[in-house]
Coordinates of C-alpha atoms in Angstrom, one line a residue:
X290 CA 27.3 10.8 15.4
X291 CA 24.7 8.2 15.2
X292 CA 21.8 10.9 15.0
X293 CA 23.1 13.1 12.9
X294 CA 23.4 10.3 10.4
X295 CA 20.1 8.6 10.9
X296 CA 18.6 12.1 10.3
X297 CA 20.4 12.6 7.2
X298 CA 19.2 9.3 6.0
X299 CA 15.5 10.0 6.8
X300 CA 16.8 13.6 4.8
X301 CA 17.5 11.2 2.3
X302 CA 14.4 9.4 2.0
X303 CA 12.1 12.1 2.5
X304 CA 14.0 13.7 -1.0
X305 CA 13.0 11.1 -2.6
X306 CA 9.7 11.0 -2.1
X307 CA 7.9 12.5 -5.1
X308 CA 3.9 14.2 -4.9
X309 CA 2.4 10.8 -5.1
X310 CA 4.5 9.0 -2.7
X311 CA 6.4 7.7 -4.8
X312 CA 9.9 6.8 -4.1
X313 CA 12.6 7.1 -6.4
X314 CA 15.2 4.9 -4.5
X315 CA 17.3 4.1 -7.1
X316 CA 19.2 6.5 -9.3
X317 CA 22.1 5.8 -11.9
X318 CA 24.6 8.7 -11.9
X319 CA 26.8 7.6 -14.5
X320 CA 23.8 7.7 -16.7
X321 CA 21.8 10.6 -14.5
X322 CA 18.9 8.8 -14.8
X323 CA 16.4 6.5 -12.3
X324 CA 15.7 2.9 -12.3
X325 CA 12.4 2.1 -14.5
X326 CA 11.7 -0.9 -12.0
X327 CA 9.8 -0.7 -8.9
X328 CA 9.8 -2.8 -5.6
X329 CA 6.6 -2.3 -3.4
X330 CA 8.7 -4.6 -0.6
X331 CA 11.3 -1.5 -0.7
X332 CA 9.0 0.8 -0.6
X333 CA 7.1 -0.3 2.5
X334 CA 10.4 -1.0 4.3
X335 CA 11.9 2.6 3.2
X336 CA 8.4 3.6 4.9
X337 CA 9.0 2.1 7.8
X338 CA 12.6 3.4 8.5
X339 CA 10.8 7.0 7.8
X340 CA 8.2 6.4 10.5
X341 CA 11.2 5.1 13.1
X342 CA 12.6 8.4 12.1
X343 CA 9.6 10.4 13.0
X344 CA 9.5 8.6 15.8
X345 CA 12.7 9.2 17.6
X346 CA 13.3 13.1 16.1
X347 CA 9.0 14.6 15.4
X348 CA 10.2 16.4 12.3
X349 CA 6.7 17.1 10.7
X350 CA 8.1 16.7 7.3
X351 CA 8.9 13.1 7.9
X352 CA 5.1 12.6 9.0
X353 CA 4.2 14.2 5.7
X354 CA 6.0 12.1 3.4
X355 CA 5.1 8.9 5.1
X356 CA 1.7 9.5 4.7
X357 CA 2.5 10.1 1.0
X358 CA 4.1 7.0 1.0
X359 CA 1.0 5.3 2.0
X360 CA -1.1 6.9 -0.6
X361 CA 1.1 5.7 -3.0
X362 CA 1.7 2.4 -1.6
X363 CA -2.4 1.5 -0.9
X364 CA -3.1 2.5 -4.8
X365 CA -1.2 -0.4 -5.2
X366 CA -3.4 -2.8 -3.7
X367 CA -6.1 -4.7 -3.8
X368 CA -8.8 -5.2 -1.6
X369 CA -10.9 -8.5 -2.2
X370 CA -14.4 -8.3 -0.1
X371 CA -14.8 -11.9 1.7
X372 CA -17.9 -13.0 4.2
X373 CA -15.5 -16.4 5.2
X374 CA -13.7 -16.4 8.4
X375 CA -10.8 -13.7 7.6
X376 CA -13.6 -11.3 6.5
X377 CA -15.2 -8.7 5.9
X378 CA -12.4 -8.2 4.1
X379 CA -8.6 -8.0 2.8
X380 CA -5.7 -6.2 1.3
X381 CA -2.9 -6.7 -0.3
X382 CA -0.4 -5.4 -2.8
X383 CA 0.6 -6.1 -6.4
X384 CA 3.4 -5.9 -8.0
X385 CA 4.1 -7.3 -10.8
X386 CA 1.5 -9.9 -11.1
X387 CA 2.4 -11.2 -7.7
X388 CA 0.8 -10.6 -4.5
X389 CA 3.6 -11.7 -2.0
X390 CA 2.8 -12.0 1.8
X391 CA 5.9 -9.8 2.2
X392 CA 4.6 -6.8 0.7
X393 CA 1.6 -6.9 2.8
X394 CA 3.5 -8.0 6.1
X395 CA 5.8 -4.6 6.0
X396 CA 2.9 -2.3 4.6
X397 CA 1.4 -3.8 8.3
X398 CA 5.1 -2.8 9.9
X399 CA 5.3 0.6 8.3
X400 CA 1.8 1.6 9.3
X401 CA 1.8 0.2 12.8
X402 CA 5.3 1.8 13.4
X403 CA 3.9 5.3 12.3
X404 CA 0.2 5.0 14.1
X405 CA 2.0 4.0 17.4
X406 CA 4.4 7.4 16.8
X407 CA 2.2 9.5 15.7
X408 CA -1.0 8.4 17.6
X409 CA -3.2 8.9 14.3
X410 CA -4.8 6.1 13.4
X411 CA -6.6 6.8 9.8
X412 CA -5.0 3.6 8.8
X413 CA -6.6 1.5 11.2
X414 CA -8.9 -0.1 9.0
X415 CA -5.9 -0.5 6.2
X416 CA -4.0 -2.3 8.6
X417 CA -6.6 -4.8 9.8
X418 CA -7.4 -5.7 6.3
X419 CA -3.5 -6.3 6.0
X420 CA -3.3 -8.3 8.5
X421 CA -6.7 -10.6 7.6
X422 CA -4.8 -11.3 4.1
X423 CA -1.8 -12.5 6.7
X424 CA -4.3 -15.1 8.1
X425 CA -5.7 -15.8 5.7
X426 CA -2.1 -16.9 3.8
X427 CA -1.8 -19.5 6.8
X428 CA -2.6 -23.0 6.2
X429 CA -5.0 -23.8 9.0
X430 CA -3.8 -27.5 9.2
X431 CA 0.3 -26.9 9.2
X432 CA 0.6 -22.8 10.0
X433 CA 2.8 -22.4 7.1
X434 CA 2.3 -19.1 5.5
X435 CA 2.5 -19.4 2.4
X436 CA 4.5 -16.5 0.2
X437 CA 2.6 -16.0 -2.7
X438 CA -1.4 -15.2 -3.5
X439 CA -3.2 -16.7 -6.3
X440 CA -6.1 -13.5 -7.0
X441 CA -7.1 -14.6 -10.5
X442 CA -6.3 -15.5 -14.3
X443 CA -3.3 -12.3 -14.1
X444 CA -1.5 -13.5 -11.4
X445 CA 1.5 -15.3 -11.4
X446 CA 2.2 -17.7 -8.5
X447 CA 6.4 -19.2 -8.4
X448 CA 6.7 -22.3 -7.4
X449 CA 8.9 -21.7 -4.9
X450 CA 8.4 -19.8 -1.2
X451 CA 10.3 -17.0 0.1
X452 CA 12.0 -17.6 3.5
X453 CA 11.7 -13.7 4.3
X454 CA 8.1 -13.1 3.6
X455 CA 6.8 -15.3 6.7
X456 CA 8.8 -13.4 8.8
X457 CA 8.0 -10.0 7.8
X458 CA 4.5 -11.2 8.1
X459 CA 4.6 -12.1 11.4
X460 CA 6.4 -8.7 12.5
X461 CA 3.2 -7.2 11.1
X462 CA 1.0 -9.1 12.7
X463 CA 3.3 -8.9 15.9
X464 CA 3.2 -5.3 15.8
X465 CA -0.4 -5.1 14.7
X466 CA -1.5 -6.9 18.2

């Protein structure tokens, strides 16, 4: 049935889940070994289906490793201290000498998802400064968010946008209101 198997997922995800919150979401068996690369965009997404899961079934341990999760997932971000109009200030993650809108947009839908279940709201503050670095990626002339974040000399910036990240964005920010 449909529960039993989104409970076994959540199962799942919570396995995977190490001490830091880190998740180790993809494993080679042929070679018994885990992938060396990481995906903060997965991360905050498999997050977000743990909080759902908490949601709808209360286990505790789920609770527990999301918060892990988010321990993990906020040491890998920044947060730049700004007295303009998105201030006081913003967050958002790098990976790989990128800071993508995406990232930031589900780290907003993973921690709205599990404040509303869970009532705790410790990441309050997190997830406003999430959600400034949202508006503060909008063009204020056209309202295009754009996908990637210039922070400094280190970062890399493509050339192209994503058509996903606006939209997880805005889910954020949806869910954040």
């Amino acid at each position: 049935t449909l529960p039993r198997t989104m409970r076994a997922a959540a199962d799942y995800i919570t396995r995977i889940i190490d001490d830091r919150g880190k998740q180790n979401y993809l494993y080679f068996p042929y070679e018994d070994r885990d992938s060396k690369s990481y995906n903060m965009l997965r991360h905050a997404g498999t997050t977000y289906a743990l909080a759902q899961a908490y949601d709808r079934f209360r286990d505790p341990v789920y609770k527990e490793a999301c918060e892990r999760s988010f321990e993990y997932m906020l040491s890998r971000t920044q947060l730049r201290e700004d007295p303009g109009p998105w201030g006081p200030n913003y967050r958002f993650i790098i990976e790989d000498r990128k800071a993508k809108l995406g990232g930031s947009g589900l780290a907003l839908v993973a921690m709205t998802t599990y404040t509303e279940a869970t009532g705790d709201e410790r990441y309050m503050e997190n997830m406003k400064e999430f959600a400034r670095f949202i508006v503060r990626m909008q063009d204020p002339e056209t309202g295009k968010l754009g996908s990637y974040f210039d922070y400094g000399p280190t970062a890399e910036v493509p050339d192209r946008d994503s058509v996903y990240y606006p939209g997880e964005a805005i889910y954020g920010l949806g869910k954040m209101y």
